[in-house]
Coordinates of C-alpha atoms and ligand atoms in Angstrom, one line a residue:
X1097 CA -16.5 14.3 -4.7
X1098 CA -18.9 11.6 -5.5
X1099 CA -21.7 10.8 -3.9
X1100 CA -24.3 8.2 -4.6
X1101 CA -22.3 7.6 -7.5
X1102 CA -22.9 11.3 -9.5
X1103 CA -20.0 14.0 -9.0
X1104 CA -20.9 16.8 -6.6
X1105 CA -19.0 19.7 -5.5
X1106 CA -17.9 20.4 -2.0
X1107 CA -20.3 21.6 0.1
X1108 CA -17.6 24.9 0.9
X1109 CA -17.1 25.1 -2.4
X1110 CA -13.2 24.9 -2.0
X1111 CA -11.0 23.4 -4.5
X1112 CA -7.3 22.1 -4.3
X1113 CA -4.7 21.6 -7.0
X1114 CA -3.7 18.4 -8.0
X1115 CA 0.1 18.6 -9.7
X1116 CA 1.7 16.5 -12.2
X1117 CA 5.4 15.2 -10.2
X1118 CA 7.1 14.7 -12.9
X1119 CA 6.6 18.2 -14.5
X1120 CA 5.0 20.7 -11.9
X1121 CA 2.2 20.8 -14.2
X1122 CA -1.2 21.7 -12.9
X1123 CA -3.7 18.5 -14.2
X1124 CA -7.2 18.9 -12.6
X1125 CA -9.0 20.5 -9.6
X1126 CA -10.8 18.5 -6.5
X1127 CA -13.4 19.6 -3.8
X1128 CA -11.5 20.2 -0.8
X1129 CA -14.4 18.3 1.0
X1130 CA -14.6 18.5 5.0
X1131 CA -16.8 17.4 7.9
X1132 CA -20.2 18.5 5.7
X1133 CA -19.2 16.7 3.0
X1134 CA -17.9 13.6 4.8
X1135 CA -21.5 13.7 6.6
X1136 CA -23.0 13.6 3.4
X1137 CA -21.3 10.9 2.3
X1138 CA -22.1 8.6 5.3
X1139 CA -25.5 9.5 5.0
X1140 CA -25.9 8.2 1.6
X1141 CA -23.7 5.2 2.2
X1142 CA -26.2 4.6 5.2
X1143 CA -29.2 4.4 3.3
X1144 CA -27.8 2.3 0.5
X1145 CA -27.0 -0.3 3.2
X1146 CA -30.2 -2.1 3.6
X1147 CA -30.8 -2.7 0.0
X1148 CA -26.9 -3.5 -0.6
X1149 CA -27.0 -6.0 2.2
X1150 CA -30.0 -8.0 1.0
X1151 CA -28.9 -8.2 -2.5
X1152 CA -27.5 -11.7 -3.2
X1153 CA -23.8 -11.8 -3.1
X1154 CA -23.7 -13.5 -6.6
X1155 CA -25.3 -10.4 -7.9
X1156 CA -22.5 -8.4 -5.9
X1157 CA -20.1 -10.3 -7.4
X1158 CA -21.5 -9.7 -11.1
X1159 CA -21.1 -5.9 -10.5
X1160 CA -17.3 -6.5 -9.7
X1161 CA -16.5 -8.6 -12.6
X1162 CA -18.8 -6.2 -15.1
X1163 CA -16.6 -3.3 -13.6
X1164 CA -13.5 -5.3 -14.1
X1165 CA -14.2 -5.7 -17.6
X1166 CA -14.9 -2.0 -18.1
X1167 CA -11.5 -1.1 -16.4
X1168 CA -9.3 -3.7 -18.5
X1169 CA -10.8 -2.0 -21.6
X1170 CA -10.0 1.4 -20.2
X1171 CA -6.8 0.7 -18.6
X1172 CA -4.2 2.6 -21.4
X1173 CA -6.3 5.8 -20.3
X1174 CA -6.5 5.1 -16.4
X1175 CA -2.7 4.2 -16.8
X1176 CA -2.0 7.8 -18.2
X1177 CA -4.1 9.3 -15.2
X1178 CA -1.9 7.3 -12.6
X1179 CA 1.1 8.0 -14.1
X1180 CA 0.4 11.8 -14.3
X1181 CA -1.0 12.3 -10.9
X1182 CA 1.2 9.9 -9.2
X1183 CA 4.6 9.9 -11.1
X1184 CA 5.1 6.5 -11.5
X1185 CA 6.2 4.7 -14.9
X1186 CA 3.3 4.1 -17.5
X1187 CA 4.2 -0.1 -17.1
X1188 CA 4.1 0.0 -13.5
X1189 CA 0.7 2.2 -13.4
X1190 CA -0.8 -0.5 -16.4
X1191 CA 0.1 -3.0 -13.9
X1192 CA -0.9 -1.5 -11.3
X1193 CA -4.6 -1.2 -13.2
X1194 CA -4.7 -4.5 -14.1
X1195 CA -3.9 -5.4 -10.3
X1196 CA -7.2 -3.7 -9.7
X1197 CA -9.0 -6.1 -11.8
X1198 CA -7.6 -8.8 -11.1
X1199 CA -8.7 -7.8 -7.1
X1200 CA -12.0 -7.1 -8.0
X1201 CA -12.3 -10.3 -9.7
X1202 CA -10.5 -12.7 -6.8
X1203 CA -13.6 -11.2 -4.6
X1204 CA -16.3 -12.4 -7.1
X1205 CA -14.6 -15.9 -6.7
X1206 CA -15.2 -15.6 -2.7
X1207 CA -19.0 -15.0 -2.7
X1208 CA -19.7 -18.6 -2.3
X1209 CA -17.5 -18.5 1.2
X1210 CA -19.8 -15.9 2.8
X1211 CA -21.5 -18.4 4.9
X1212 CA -21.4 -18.7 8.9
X1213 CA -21.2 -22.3 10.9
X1214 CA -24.0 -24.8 12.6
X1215 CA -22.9 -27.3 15.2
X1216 CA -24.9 -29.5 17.4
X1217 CA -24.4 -28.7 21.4
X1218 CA -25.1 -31.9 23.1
X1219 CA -28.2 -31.6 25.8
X1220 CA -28.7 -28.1 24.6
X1221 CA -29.9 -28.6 20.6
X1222 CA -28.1 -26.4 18.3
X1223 CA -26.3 -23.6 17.8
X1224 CA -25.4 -21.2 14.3
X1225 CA -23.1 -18.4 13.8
X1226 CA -24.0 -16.1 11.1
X1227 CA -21.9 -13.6 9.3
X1228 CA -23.6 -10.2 9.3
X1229 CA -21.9 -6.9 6.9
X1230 CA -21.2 -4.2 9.4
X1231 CA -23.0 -1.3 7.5
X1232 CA -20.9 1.8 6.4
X1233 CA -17.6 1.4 6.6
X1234 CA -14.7 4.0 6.2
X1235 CA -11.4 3.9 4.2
X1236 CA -8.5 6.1 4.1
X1237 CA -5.4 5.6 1.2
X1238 CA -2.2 6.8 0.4
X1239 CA -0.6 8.0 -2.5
X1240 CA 1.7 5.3 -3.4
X1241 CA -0.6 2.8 -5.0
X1242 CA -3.6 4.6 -5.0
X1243 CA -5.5 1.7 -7.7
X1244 CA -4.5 -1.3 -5.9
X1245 CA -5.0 -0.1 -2.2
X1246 CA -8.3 0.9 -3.6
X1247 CA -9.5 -2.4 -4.3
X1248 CA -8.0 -4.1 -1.0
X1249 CA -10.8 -1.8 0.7
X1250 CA -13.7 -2.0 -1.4
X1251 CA -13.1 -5.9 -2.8
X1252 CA -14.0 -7.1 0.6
X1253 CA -16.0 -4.7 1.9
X1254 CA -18.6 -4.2 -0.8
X1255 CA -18.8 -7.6 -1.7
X1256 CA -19.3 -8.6 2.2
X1257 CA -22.7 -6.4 1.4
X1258 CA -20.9 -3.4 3.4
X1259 CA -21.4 0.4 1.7
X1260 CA -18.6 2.6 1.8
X1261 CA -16.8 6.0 2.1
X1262 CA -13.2 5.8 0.7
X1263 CA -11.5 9.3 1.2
X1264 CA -8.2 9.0 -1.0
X1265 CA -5.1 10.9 -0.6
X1266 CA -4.9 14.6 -1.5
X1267 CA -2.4 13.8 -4.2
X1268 CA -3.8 11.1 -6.1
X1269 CA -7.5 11.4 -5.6
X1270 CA -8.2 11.2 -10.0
X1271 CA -7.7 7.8 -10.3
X1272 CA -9.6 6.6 -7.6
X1273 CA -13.0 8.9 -9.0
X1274 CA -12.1 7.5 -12.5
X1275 CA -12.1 4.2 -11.0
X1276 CA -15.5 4.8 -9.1
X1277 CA -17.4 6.4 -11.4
X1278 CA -16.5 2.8 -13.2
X1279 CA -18.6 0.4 -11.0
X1280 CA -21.1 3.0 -10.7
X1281 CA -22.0 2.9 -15.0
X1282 CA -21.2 -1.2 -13.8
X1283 CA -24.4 -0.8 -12.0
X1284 CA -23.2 -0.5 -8.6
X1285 CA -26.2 1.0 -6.4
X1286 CA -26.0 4.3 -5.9
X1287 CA -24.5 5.5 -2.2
X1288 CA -22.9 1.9 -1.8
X1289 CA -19.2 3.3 -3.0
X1290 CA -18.9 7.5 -2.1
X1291 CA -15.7 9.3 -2.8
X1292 CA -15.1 12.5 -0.7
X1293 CA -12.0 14.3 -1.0
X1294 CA -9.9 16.5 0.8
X1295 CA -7.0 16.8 3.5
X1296 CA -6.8 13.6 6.3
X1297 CA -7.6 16.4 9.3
X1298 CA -10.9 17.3 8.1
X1299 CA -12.4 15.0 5.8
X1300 CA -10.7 11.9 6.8
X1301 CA -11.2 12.4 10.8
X1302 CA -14.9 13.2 9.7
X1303 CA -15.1 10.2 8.6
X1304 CA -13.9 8.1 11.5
X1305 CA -15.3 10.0 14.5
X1306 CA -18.7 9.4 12.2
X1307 CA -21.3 7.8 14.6
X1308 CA -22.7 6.1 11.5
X1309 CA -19.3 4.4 10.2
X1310 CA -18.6 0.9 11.9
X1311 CA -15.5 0.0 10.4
X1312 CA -12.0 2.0 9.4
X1313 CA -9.8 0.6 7.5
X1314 CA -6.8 2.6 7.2
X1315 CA -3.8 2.5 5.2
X1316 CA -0.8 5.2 5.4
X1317 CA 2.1 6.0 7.8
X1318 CA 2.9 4.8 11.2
X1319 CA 1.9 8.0 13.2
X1320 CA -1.4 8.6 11.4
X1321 CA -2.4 5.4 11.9
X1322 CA -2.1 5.7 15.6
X1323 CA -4.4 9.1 15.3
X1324 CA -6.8 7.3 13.4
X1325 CA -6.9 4.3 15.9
X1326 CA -7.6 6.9 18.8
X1327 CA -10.2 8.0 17.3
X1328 CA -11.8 4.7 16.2
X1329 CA -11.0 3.4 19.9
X1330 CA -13.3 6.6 21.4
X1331 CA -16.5 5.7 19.0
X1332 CA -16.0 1.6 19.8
X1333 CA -15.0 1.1 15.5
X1334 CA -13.6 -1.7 14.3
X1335 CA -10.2 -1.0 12.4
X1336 CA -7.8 -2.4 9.9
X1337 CA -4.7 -0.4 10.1
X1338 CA -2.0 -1.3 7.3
X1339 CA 1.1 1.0 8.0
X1340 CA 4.5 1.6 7.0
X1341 CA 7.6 -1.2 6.9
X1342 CA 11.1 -1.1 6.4
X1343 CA 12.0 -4.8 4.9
X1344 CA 15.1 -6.1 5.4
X1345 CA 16.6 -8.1 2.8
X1346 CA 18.9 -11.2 4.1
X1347 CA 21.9 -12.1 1.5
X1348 CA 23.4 -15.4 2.1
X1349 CA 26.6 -16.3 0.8
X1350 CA 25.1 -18.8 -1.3
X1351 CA 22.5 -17.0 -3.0
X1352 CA 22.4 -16.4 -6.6
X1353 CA 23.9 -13.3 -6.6
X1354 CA 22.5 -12.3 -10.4
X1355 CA 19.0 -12.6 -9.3
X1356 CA 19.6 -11.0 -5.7
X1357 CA 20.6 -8.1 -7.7
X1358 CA 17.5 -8.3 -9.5
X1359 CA 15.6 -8.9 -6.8
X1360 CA 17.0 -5.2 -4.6
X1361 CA 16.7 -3.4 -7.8
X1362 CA 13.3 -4.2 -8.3
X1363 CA 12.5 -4.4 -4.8
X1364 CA 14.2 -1.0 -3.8
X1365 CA 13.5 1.2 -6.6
X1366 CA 10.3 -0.1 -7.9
X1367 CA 7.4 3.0 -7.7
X1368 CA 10.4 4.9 -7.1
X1369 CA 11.1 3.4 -3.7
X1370 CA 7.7 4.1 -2.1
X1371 CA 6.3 1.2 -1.5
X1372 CA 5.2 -0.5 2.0
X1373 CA 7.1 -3.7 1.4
X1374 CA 10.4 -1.8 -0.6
X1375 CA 13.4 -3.4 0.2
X1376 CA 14.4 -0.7 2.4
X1377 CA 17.7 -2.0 4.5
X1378 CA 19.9 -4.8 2.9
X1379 CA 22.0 -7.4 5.0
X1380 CA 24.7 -9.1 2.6
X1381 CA 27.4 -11.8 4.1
X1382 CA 31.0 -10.1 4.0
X1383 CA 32.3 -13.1 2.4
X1384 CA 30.0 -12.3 -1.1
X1385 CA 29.6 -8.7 -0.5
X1386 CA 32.2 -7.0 -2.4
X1387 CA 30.8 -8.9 -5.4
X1388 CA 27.3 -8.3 -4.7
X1389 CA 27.8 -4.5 -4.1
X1390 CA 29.6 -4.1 -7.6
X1391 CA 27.1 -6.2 -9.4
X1392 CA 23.9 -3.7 -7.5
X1393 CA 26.0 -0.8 -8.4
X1394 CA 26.1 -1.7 -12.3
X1395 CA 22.9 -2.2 -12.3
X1396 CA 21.7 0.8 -10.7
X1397 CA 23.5 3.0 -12.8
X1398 CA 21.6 1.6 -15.8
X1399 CA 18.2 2.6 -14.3
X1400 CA 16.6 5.6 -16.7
X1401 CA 15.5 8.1 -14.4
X1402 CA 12.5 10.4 -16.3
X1403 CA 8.8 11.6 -17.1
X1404 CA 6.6 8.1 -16.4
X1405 CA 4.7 9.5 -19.4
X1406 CA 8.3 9.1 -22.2
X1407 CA 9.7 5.8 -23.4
X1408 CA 11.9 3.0 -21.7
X1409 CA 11.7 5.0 -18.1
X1410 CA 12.8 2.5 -15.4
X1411 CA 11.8 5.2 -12.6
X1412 CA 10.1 8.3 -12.3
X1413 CA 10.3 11.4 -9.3
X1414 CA 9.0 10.7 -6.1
X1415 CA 5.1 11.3 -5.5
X1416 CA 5.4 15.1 -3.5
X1417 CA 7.8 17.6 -2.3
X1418 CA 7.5 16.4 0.9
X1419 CA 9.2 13.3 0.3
X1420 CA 11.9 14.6 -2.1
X1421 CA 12.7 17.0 0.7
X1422 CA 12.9 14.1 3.2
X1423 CA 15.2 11.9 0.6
X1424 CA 17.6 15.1 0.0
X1425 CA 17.8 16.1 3.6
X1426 CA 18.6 12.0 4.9
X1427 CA 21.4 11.7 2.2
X1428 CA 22.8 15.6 2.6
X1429 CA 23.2 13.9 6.8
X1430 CA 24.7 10.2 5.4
X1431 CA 27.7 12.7 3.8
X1432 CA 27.6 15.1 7.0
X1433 CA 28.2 12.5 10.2
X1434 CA 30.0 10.2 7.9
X1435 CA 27.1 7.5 8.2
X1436 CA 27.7 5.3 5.3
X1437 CA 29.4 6.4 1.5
X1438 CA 27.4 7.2 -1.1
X1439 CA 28.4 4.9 -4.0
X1440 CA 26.1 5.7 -6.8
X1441 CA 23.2 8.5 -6.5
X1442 CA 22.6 11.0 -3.9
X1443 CA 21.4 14.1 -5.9
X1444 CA 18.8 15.2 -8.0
X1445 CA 19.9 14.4 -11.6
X1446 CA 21.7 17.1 -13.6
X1447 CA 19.0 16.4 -16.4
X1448 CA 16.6 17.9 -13.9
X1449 CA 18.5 20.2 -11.7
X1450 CA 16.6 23.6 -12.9
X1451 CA 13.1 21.3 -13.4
X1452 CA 10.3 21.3 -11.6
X1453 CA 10.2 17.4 -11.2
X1454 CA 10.6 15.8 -7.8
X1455 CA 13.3 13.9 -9.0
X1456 CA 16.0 11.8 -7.3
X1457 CA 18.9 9.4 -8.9
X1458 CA 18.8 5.7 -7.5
X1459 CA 21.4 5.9 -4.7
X1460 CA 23.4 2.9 -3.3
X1461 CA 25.0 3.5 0.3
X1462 CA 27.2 1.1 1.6
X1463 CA 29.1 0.6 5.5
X1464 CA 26.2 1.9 6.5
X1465 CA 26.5 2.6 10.3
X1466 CA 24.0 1.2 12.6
X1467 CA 22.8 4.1 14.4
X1468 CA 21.8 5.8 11.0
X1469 CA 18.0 7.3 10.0
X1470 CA 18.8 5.2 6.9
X1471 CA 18.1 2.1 9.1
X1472 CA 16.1 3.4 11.9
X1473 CA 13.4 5.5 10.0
X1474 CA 11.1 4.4 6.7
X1475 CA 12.8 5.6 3.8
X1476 CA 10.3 6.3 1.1
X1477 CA 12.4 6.7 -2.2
X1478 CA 15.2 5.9 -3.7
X1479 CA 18.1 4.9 -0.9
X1480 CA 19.3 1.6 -0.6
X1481 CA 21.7 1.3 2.7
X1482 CA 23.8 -1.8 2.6
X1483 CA 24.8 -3.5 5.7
X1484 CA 27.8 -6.2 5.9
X1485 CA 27.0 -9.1 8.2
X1486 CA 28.9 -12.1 9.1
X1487 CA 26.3 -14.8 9.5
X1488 CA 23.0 -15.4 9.3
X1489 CA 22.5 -15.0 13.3
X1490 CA 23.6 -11.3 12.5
X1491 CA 21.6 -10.4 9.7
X1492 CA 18.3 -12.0 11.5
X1493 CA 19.4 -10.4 14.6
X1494 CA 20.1 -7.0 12.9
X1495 CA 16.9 -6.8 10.3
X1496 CA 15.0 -7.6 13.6
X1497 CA 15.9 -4.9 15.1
X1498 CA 13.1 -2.5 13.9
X1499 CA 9.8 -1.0 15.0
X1500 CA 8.3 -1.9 12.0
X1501 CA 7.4 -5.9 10.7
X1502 CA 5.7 -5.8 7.4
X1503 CA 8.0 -7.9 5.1
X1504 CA 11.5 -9.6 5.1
X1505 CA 13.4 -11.8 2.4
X1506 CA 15.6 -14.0 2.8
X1507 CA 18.5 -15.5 0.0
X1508 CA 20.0 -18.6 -0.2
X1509 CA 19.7 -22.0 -1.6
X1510 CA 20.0 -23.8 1.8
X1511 CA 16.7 -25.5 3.2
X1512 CA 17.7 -24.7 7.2
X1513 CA 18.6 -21.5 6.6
X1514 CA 14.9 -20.7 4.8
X1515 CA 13.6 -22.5 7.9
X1516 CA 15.9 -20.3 10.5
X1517 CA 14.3 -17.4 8.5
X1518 CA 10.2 -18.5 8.5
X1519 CA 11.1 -19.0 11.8
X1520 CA 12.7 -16.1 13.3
X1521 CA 12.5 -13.3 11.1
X1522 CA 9.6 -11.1 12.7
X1523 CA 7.8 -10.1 10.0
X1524 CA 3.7 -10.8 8.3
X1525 CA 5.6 -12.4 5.4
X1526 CA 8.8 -13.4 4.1
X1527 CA 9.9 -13.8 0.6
X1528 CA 12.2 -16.9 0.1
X1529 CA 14.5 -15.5 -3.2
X1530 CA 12.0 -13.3 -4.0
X1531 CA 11.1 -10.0 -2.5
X1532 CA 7.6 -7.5 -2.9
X1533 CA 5.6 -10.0 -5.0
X1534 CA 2.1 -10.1 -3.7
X1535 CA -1.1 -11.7 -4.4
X1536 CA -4.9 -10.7 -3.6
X1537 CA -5.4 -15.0 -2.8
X1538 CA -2.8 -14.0 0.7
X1539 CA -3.1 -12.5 3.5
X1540 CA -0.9 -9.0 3.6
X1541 CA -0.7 -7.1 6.8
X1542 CA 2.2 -6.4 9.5
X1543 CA 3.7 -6.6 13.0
X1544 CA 4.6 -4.5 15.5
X1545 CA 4.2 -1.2 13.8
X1546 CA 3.3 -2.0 10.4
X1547 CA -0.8 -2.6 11.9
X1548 CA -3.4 -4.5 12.9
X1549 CA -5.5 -7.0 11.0
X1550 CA -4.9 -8.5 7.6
X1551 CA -6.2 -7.6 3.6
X1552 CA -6.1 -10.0 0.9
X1553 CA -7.2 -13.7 1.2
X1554 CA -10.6 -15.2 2.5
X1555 CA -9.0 -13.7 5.7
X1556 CA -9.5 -10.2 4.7
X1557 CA -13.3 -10.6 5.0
X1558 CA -13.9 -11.3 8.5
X1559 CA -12.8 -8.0 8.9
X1560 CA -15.8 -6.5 7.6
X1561 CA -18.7 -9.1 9.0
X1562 CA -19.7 -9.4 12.4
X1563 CA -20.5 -12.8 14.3
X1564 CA -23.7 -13.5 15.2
X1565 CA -24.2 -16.5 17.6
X1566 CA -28.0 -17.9 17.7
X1567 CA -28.5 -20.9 20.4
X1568 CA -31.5 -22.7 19.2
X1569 CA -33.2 -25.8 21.9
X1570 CA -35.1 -27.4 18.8
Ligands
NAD2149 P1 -0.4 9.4 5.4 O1 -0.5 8.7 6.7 O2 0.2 10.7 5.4 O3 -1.8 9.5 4.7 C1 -2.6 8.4 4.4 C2 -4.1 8.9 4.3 O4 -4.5 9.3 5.6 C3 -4.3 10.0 3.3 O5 -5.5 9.8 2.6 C4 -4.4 11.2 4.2 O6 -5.1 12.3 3.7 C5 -5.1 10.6 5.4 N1 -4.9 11.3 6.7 C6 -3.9 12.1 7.1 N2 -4.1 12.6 8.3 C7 -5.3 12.0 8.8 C8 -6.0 12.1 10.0 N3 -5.6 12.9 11.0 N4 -7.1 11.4 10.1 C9 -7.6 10.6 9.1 N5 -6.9 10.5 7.9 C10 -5.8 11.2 7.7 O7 0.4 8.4 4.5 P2 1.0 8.7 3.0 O8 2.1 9.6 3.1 O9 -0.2 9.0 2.1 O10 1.4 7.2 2.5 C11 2.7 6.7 2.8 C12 2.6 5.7 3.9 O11 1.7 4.6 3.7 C13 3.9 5.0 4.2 O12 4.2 4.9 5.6 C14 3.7 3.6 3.6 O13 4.5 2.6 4.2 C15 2.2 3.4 4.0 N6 1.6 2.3 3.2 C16 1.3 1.1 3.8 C17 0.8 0.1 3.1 C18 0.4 -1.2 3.7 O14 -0.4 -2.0 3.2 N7 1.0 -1.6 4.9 C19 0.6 0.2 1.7 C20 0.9 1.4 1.1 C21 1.4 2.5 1.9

C-alpha cells in the first residue's frame, strides 16, 4: 500500500499472494488492506487537497509529463512486471506502457481548457460558471489493462486538481505501485495519488461508502458496478461507471474480407480475449461467410499460444482461474446442448495440459445458436461465436439485441450502409473497418449496461469538476 507516496504495510498486517498466470509462479506479496487502511488513505488524500487544488494546473501538468518521461525510460522493466502479473504478451504490455504515457501526456495538453464560462444576463449584469475539483475522489480497476485504465482515472482527475485513492485489482496491483511510486520521485505531492490494496468487499467498499470521497469512478464487471453505484447513490457521490461489453462485429458482403480477418483476430484474441471492447459475437452475410470462416480459421490456427515472457507469443493464458474456469465450463456446454461446433480450439493446449498455466487455445465456433451463453453472457477469453445473417437489417437487429452497448463495428465499403450502422447500431462507438482501436483525444464509455459517464477526451473532465454558478449585478 502506498500512502502519501512512501510504501506502508497494512494496517492488519495481512498479506496476499500475487501469482504469475502463465506459470503458477508466486512473484511478490501485497497488504491485504481493509476499511483502516482505506481510511488512511482518504485521510491523506484529504489533506493533500487544498494545496493540490491551488497549484497552477501548468505545474500539474509538468508533474505528468516529468512522470511520463520516467516511465518511457523504464518501460522494458514495467513491461516484464505486466506481463508477469497479468499474463499478457511482452509487445502488448510495452504497448500498453507506452499507452500510459501517452495518457498522461494528452492531459498535460488539456490544462489550458480548465476554464469555466462568463455571459452577460440582460437587466440582471452578469453571470460566471467556474469549474471547481471535487476533492478526493475514489477509483477501482480491473485486471485486464491494469496501466492504461490506470491513467484514464488519474489523467483527469489529478490534473483537474482532484487527490486520489485508486484501489487496483487483487491480481494486478504491482504495476499500478510501480507506476505510482513513478509520479511520486516525478514530484507529485505527497497524499495527492494513494494506492491501497486488497479484495473489492473490504477495501474497495471502504472506499466508496467514505464520507470524505466525492467521486467513484469505477471500472470492472456489470454486477459490481451496480453494487458500487448503490453505495455511491446512499452517500450522494458522483460516479463514473465503465463496465463490461459484448461488441458485435457486422460483416458485409462487400467487406474486405483479408482485413476483416485481421480485424476479429486482433479484436477477439487480443489480451487473450479480455478486453471491454473484444470482438466478442461476430455477424457475417451467408453469401461471404463460408469464405470468411475458412480464412478466420487459418489464421487462428497460426496464433502461438505461450509464456508472454518467451519469443514470437501471439497470446498468452487468461488473467485467473476464475476465468479459465468460466471459458472451459461455456465451451464443455457449446459441445453438450449442441449450441454451435467447435471449429478450431476448445481445450487447454496439450503443450500445457499438466502445467500450471491458465491457458486456453484460440477457439472459433460457428452456427452458433441464438439462445447460447456464447451470445447472451460477456465472454472474457478466447471464444469467438460466429453468427450467419442474411442482411444488414439482421445483423443490426441481432448485435442489438444485448444488455450491454460498449462497442460495435461494422464492414463494408458502402457509404449507406456505414450510415445505417452510425445510426442504428446502439452502441458508445462504432468502428467503421476497424474494431478496438482507441484513443485518450475520444470519449470511451457505454450504453445500457456497459455504464454511465464517459473517460478520455476534454469530456472526461467534467466528470471530476463541479459547476459553480456566481450571479454578479455589477
Ligand atoms: P470486477 O468487477 O470483478 O472487479 C473490478 C474491481 O472492483 C477490482 O478492483 C475489484 O477488487 C473491485 N471490487 C470487487 N467487488 C467490489 C465491491 N463490492 N466494491 C468495490 N469494489 C469491488 O471486474 P474484473 O473481473 O476485475 O474485470 C473484468 C471486467 O471489467 C469485465 O466485465 C470488463 O468488461 C470490465 N472492463 C470494462 C472496461 C470499460 O472501460 N468499460 C475496461 C476494462 C474492463
Amino acid at each position: 500500500m502506498q500512502i502519501n507516496g512512501k510504501a506502508v504495510d497494512a494496517c492488519s498486517g495481512e498479506f496476499f499472494d500475487i501469482i504469475n498466470p502463465a506459470t503458477g509462479e508466486l512473484i511478490d506479496r501485497v497488504p491485504r488492506g481493509a476499511e483502516d487502511d482505506a481510511t488512511l488513505a482518504v485521510e491523506a488524500a484529504s489533506s493533500a487537497f487544498g494545496g493540490w487544488a491551488s497549484t497552477a494546473p501548468q505545474q500539474r501538468g509538468r508533474v505528468f509529463y516529468r512522470a511520463a518521461e520516467i516511465v518511457r525510460q523504464r518501460k522494458d522493466e514495467l513491461a516484464v512486471l505486466l506481463t508477469q502479473e497479468q499474463g499478457k504478451p511482452l509487445f502488448e504490455a510495452k504497448n500498453e506502457i507506452e499507452g500510459f504515457a501517452n495518457v498522461l501526456e494528452y492531459y498535460c495538453g488539456l490544462v489550458g481548457s480548465l476554464r469555466g464560462d462568463f455571459v452577460r444576463i440582460p437587466q440582471n449584469g452578469y453571470a460566471a460558471t467556474v469549474k471547481k475539483p471535487m476533492g478526493v475522489c475514489a477509483a477501482i480497476i480491473p485486471w485486464n489493462m491494469p496501466a492504461l485504465i490506470m491513467a484514464w482515472k488519474i489523467g483527469p482527475a489529478l490534473i483537474s486538481g482532484n487527490t486520489l485513492v485508486l484501489k487496483p485489482a487483487s491480481n494486478t496491483p504491482l504495476t499500478n505501485l510501480t507506476l505510482a511510486s513513478i509520479l511520486d520521485k516525478a514530484g507529485l505531492p505527497a497524499g495527492v495519488l494513494n494506492v491501497v490494496t486488497g479484495p473489492g468487499e473490504l477495501a474497495g467498499e471502504a472506499l466508496v461508502k467514505n464520507y470524505k470521497v466525492k467521486k467513484i469512478s469505477f471500472t470492472g464487471e456489470a454486477r459490481t458496478g451496480k453494487r458500487v453505484a448503490e453505495l455511491a447513490v446512499a452517500g450522494m457521490k458522483r460516479v463514473t461507471l465503465e463496465l463490461g461489453g459484448s461488441d458485435p462485429m457486422l460483416v458485409c458482403d462487400d467487406a474486405d474480407l483479408e482485413s476483416a480477418v485481421t480485424g476479429a483476430l486482433r479484436g477477439r484474441f487480443y489480451n487473450c480475449g479480455q478486453a471491454c471492447t473484444a470482438v466478442k459475437r461476430l455477424y457475417v452475410f451467408e453469401s461471404v461467410a463460408k469464405e470468411f470462416i475458412q480464412k478466420l480459421e487459418a489464421a487462428i490456427r497460426n496464433l502461438r499460444v505461450g509464456n508472454g515472457m518467451h519469443e514470437n507469443i501471439d497470446m498468452g493464458p487468461l488473467n485467473n482461474r476464475r476465468q479459465w474456469e468460466y471459458v472451459k465450463e461455456l465451451t464443455a456446454e457449446i459441445k453438450e446442448k449442441d449450441e454451435g461446433r467447435i471449429i478450431t480450439g476448445g481445450k487447454i493446449p496439450e503443450s500445457n495440459v499438466c502445467g500450471k498455466g491458465y491457458f486456453f487455445e484460440p477457439t472459433l465456433v460457428v452456427d452458433v445458436a441464438r439462445e447460447s451463453r456464447l451470445l447472451k453472457e460477456e465472454v472474457f477469453g478466447p471464444v469467438l461465436p460466429v453468427v450467419r445473417v442474411k442482411d444488414l437489417d439482421e445483423a443490426i437487429a441481432e448485435a442489438n439485441n444485448s444488455s450491454y452497448g460498449l462497442g460495435a463495428s461494422i464492414w463494408t465499403k458502402n457509404l449507406d450502409r456505414v450510415r445505417l450502422g452510425c445510426e442504428q447500431l446502439n452502441a458508445g462507438i462504432i468502428w467503421i473497418n476497424q474494431h478496438l482501436k482507441v484513443a485518450p483525444e475520444v470519449p470511451f464509455g457505454g450504453t445500457k449496461e456497459s455504464g454511465i459517464g464517459r473517460e478520455n477526451g476534454p469530456e472526461s473532465l467534467s466528470e471530476y469538476l463541479d459547476s459553480q454558478t456566481i450571479m454578479l449585478k455589477i
